[in-house]
Coordinates of C-alpha atoms in Angstrom, one line a residue:
M1 CA 64.1 4.9 50.1
T2 CA 62.8 2.0 47.8
A3 CA 62.4 2.0 44.1
T4 CA 59.1 1.0 43.1
T5 CA 58.9 -1.2 39.8
P6 CA 56.0 -0.2 37.7
T7 CA 53.4 -2.8 37.3
R8 CA 52.6 -4.1 34.0
H9 CA 49.4 -4.3 32.7
R10 CA 48.7 -7.2 30.4
D11 CA 47.1 -6.5 27.1
R12 CA 43.4 -7.2 27.0
P13 CA 41.8 -8.3 24.1
A14 CA 40.1 -6.5 22.0
Q15 CA 36.1 -7.1 22.9
P16 CA 34.2 -8.3 19.9
T17 CA 32.1 -5.0 18.2
S18 CA 28.5 -5.6 18.2
K19 CA 26.8 -5.0 14.9
L20 CA 23.3 -4.3 14.0
S21 CA 21.5 -6.7 12.4
F22 CA 18.8 -5.9 9.6
G23 CA 16.2 -8.2 11.6
G24 CA 17.3 -6.2 15.1
V25 CA 16.1 -3.0 12.6
L26 CA 13.1 -4.6 11.0
R27 CA 11.9 -5.6 15.1
S28 CA 12.2 -2.1 16.1
E29 CA 10.5 -0.4 13.5
W30 CA 7.6 -3.4 14.0
I31 CA 8.1 -2.2 18.1
K32 CA 7.7 1.8 17.0
L33 CA 4.7 0.9 14.5
R34 CA 2.4 -1.3 16.5
T35 CA 3.1 1.0 20.1
L36 CA 1.8 4.2 18.2
R37 CA -1.9 4.7 18.6
S38 CA -2.5 6.7 15.3
T39 CA -1.6 3.3 13.4
W40 CA -4.6 0.9 15.2
W41 CA -6.5 3.9 14.5
C42 CA -5.9 4.0 10.7
L43 CA -6.3 -0.4 10.2
A44 CA -9.0 -0.1 12.7
V45 CA -10.7 2.3 10.2
M46 CA -9.5 0.8 6.9
V47 CA -11.1 -2.6 8.0
V48 CA -14.4 -1.0 9.2
V49 CA -14.6 0.9 5.7
I50 CA -14.0 -1.8 3.2
V51 CA -16.6 -4.1 5.6
A52 CA -18.8 -1.2 5.5
F53 CA -18.8 -0.2 2.2
G54 CA -18.9 -3.8 1.0
A55 CA -22.2 -4.3 2.7
L56 CA -23.7 -1.4 1.7
F57 CA -23.1 -2.6 -1.8
S58 CA -24.8 -5.8 -1.0
T59 CA -27.5 -4.4 0.3
S60 CA -28.6 -2.7 -3.3
A61 CA -27.2 -5.6 -5.2
G62 CA -31.0 -6.2 -5.9
F63 CA -30.8 -2.9 -8.3
F64 CA -28.5 -4.3 -10.9
A65 CA -30.9 -6.5 -13.6
L66 CA -28.9 -10.1 -13.1
D67 CA -32.4 -11.7 -14.4
G68 CA -30.1 -14.9 -15.9
A69 CA -27.3 -13.9 -15.4
T70 CA -24.5 -16.5 -15.7
R71 CA -22.2 -17.6 -13.0
E72 CA -19.0 -15.3 -14.4
Q73 CA -21.4 -12.1 -14.3
Q74 CA -23.0 -13.3 -10.5
Q75 CA -19.1 -13.4 -9.2
A76 CA -18.1 -10.1 -10.8
V77 CA -20.9 -8.5 -9.0
V78 CA -19.6 -10.4 -5.3
A79 CA -15.8 -9.7 -6.4
Q80 CA -17.1 -5.4 -7.0
S81 CA -19.1 -6.0 -3.6
V82 CA -15.4 -6.4 -1.9
T83 CA -13.9 -4.5 -3.3
V84 CA -15.7 -1.1 -3.5
G85 CA -13.9 0.1 -0.6
V86 CA -10.3 -0.3 -1.5
V87 CA -10.1 3.2 -2.8
F88 CA -11.0 4.7 0.5
G89 CA -8.9 1.8 2.5
Q90 CA -6.0 3.5 0.2
L91 CA -6.5 6.4 1.5
V92 CA -6.3 5.6 4.9
A93 CA -3.1 3.4 3.9
S94 CA -1.6 6.4 2.3
I95 CA -2.5 8.5 5.4
L96 CA -0.9 5.5 7.6
G97 CA 2.4 5.4 5.0
A98 CA 3.3 9.6 5.8
L99 CA 2.4 9.5 8.9
V100 CA 5.1 6.3 9.4
I101 CA 8.1 8.5 8.7
T102 CA 7.1 12.1 9.0
G103 CA 5.8 11.7 12.7
E104 CA 9.7 10.7 13.4
F105 CA 10.8 13.7 11.8
G106 CA 8.4 16.1 13.7
T107 CA 8.8 14.9 17.1
G108 CA 13.2 15.3 15.7
M109 CA 13.0 10.8 17.0
I110 CA 14.1 10.3 13.5
R111 CA 17.5 11.4 15.0
S112 CA 17.7 8.9 17.5
T113 CA 16.9 6.1 14.3
F114 CA 19.3 7.0 12.5
T115 CA 22.2 7.4 15.3
A116 CA 21.2 3.7 16.5
V117 CA 21.1 3.0 12.8
P118 CA 24.0 5.2 10.8
R119 CA 23.5 3.1 7.6
R120 CA 19.9 5.1 7.2
G121 CA 19.3 3.5 4.6
A122 CA 18.4 0.2 5.8
A123 CA 16.2 1.7 8.4
L124 CA 14.2 3.3 5.6
V125 CA 14.1 -0.2 3.9
A126 CA 13.2 -2.1 7.0
K127 CA 10.2 1.1 7.4
L128 CA 9.1 -0.1 4.5
I129 CA 8.9 -3.5 4.7
V130 CA 7.0 -3.2 8.1
V131 CA 4.8 -0.9 6.8
A132 CA 4.1 -3.0 3.4
V133 CA 3.9 -6.3 4.9
T134 CA 1.2 -4.6 7.7
L135 CA -0.8 -3.3 5.2
F136 CA -1.4 -6.2 3.0
V137 CA -2.3 -8.8 6.0
V138 CA -4.7 -6.3 7.9
S139 CA -5.7 -5.4 4.2
L140 CA -6.4 -9.2 3.2
V141 CA -8.6 -10.0 6.9
G142 CA -10.8 -6.9 6.1
L143 CA -11.3 -7.9 2.2
V144 CA -12.1 -11.9 3.7
V145 CA -14.6 -10.1 6.2
S146 CA -16.2 -8.5 3.9
L147 CA -16.6 -11.5 1.5
L148 CA -17.7 -13.3 4.3
V149 CA -20.5 -10.7 5.6
N150 CA -21.4 -10.2 1.3
S151 CA -22.2 -14.0 1.4
A152 CA -24.4 -13.6 4.1
I153 CA -26.5 -11.0 2.2
L154 CA -26.3 -11.4 -1.7
P155 CA -28.6 -14.6 -1.7
A156 CA -31.2 -12.6 -0.6
H157 CA -31.1 -10.7 -4.1
D158 CA -30.4 -14.0 -5.7
I159 CA -26.5 -13.8 -6.1
S160 CA -24.9 -17.1 -5.0
V161 CA -20.9 -16.9 -3.8
D162 CA -19.3 -19.5 -5.5
F163 CA -16.1 -19.6 -2.7
A164 CA -13.8 -22.3 -4.9
D165 CA -13.7 -19.3 -7.8
A166 CA -9.9 -18.5 -7.6
A167 CA -10.6 -15.6 -9.9
L168 CA -12.6 -14.3 -6.8
W169 CA -9.6 -15.0 -4.6
K170 CA -7.0 -13.7 -6.9
T171 CA -9.7 -10.0 -7.0
V172 CA -9.1 -10.1 -3.4
L173 CA -5.4 -10.8 -3.2
G174 CA -4.7 -7.6 -5.8
A175 CA -7.2 -5.8 -3.3
A176 CA -4.3 -6.4 -0.5
V177 CA -1.4 -6.0 -2.9
S178 CA -2.8 -2.7 -4.0
I179 CA -3.7 -1.1 -0.6
A180 CA 0.2 -2.0 0.3
A181 CA 1.4 -0.5 -3.0
I182 CA 0.0 2.8 -2.3
G183 CA 0.8 2.4 1.4
M184 CA 4.6 2.2 0.2
M185 CA 4.8 4.8 -2.0
A186 CA 2.7 7.2 0.2
L187 CA 5.8 6.2 2.9
A188 CA 8.4 7.1 0.3
L189 CA 6.8 10.4 -0.1
G190 CA 6.6 11.6 3.6
A191 CA 10.7 10.6 3.4
I192 CA 11.2 12.9 0.6
I193 CA 8.5 16.2 1.9
R194 CA 9.4 15.5 5.7
N195 CA 6.1 17.2 6.4
G196 CA 3.4 15.3 7.6
A197 CA 0.3 17.4 6.2
G198 CA 2.2 18.2 2.7
A199 CA 2.7 14.3 2.6
I200 CA -0.9 13.5 3.3
A201 CA -1.9 16.0 1.0
S202 CA 0.6 14.3 -1.3
A203 CA -0.9 10.9 -1.3
V204 CA -4.5 11.9 -1.6
G205 CA -3.7 13.7 -4.6
I206 CA -2.3 10.5 -5.8
V207 CA -5.5 8.1 -5.0
F208 CA -7.8 11.1 -5.5
V209 CA -7.1 14.0 -7.3
L210 CA -4.7 12.8 -9.9
P211 CA -7.3 10.6 -11.5
I212 CA -10.2 13.1 -11.9
V213 CA -7.3 15.5 -13.3
V214 CA -6.2 12.9 -16.0
Q215 CA -9.9 12.3 -16.6
L216 CA -10.6 16.1 -17.2
F217 CA -7.9 16.2 -19.7
M218 CA -9.4 12.9 -21.3
A219 CA -12.7 14.2 -22.3
A220 CA -11.5 17.4 -24.0
N221 CA -8.6 15.5 -25.8
D222 CA -9.2 12.0 -26.6
S223 CA -5.6 11.0 -27.7
V224 CA -3.8 7.8 -26.9
W225 CA -1.0 8.9 -25.3
L226 CA -4.0 10.2 -22.2
Y227 CA -5.5 7.2 -21.9
N228 CA -2.2 5.4 -21.9
L229 CA -1.3 7.9 -19.2
N230 CA -4.9 7.0 -16.7
E231 CA -4.0 4.0 -17.3
I232 CA -0.2 3.9 -15.4
I233 CA -1.3 6.4 -12.7
P234 CA -0.5 4.8 -9.5
P235 CA -5.1 4.6 -9.1
N236 CA -5.7 3.2 -12.5
A237 CA -2.8 0.3 -11.9
S238 CA -3.5 -0.9 -8.8
A239 CA -7.7 -1.1 -10.2
R240 CA -6.1 -3.7 -12.6
L241 CA -4.9 -5.9 -10.3
Y242 CA -8.0 -6.4 -8.9
D243 CA -10.7 -6.3 -11.6
Y244 CA -12.7 -9.5 -12.1
V245 CA -13.0 -9.6 -15.7
V246 CA -15.7 -11.4 -17.4
D247 CA -16.0 -12.2 -21.3
G248 CA -12.5 -9.7 -21.6
Q249 CA -13.8 -7.0 -20.0
S250 CA -13.9 -5.4 -16.7
A251 CA -16.4 -3.7 -14.9
T252 CA -14.2 -0.5 -14.2
M253 CA -12.9 -0.9 -18.1
L254 CA -13.4 2.1 -19.7
P255 CA -13.7 2.4 -23.6
V256 CA -10.4 2.9 -25.0
P257 CA -9.7 3.8 -28.4
E258 CA -7.1 2.1 -30.7
G259 CA -4.1 1.1 -29.7
A260 CA -4.6 2.2 -26.2
W261 CA -2.7 0.4 -23.4
T262 CA -5.0 -1.8 -21.3
L263 CA -3.4 -3.4 -18.4
E264 CA -2.9 -7.2 -17.3
P265 CA -2.8 -8.0 -13.5
W266 CA 0.6 -8.6 -14.2
T267 CA 2.0 -5.6 -15.9
A268 CA 0.1 -3.7 -13.5
L269 CA 2.0 -5.1 -11.1
L270 CA 4.9 -4.2 -12.8
V271 CA 3.7 -0.5 -12.9
L272 CA 3.0 -0.2 -9.2
A273 CA 6.6 -1.6 -8.6
A274 CA 8.2 0.7 -10.7
W275 CA 6.4 3.7 -8.8
V276 CA 7.5 2.4 -5.6
V277 CA 10.5 2.0 -7.2
V278 CA 11.0 5.2 -8.5
L279 CA 9.7 7.4 -5.0
F280 CA 11.6 4.7 -2.9
A281 CA 15.1 6.2 -4.7
A282 CA 14.5 9.1 -5.0
A283 CA 13.5 8.8 -0.7
F284 CA 16.8 7.1 -0.3
A285 CA 19.4 9.4 -2.4
L286 CA 17.4 12.6 -0.4
V287 CA 17.8 10.7 3.2
K288 CA 21.2 10.1 3.1
R289 CA 22.3 12.9 1.9
R290 CA 20.1 15.4 3.8
D291 CA 21.7 16.2 7.9
V292 CA 18.8 14.8 9.5

């Protein structure tokens, strides 16, 4: 009998493990967002609402007493015509922001997402960035289209549009930022609540119900702290981003008692950023701690 000598296998070098980059996570979240039919419906409705409400406002601009109005006063009407539908755009943005993540929780797809991206925080941040950029770009397009449409309607009411007015474009940009911020808050609420109906109801409550409740308390009590609270809640803070101020007074500004806060656009942006950070921090902590 011949003895067989065992064959030696050379040690193979370990294959390098592929690391999932954050750019790859962003691309995957963008693919998921744009392949959902609900995304396109929400974005289309948002643009239509912004343009339609702006056109409706412009056709009724003749009811304003603008005889002898200054250039700034006319531009204030132009800015108001462009941004009159922003609140409804925020409503649609809040629905989209909530659906982006609650849809995955509802279908169970979130398990696949967290399996592919073990660092759950990276997936959540990628969703936030994709939603924010998408809402900002699409709402900005809708607002610019509204401005162009209104510029064709308003001259019939002796209101000229000055496209070189920097304050007008700041209003347009601020309105787009406000819509993106509301959508980001809704996304954070969706991650916290994990239920589509609950997250949408909470987001709609913040946009529509919360200002009404605070103003009801203000009607019964004129305390300074209530006015300050009314100023920093998300819908009103976002409105300060796209205020067109004439002679130190905005068209949406209520009379305030002495010592009450009045947010400037940059401080309003900081307040909105604080809301997003607080809600997102809570969502981040809960997503990391939960099993799913």
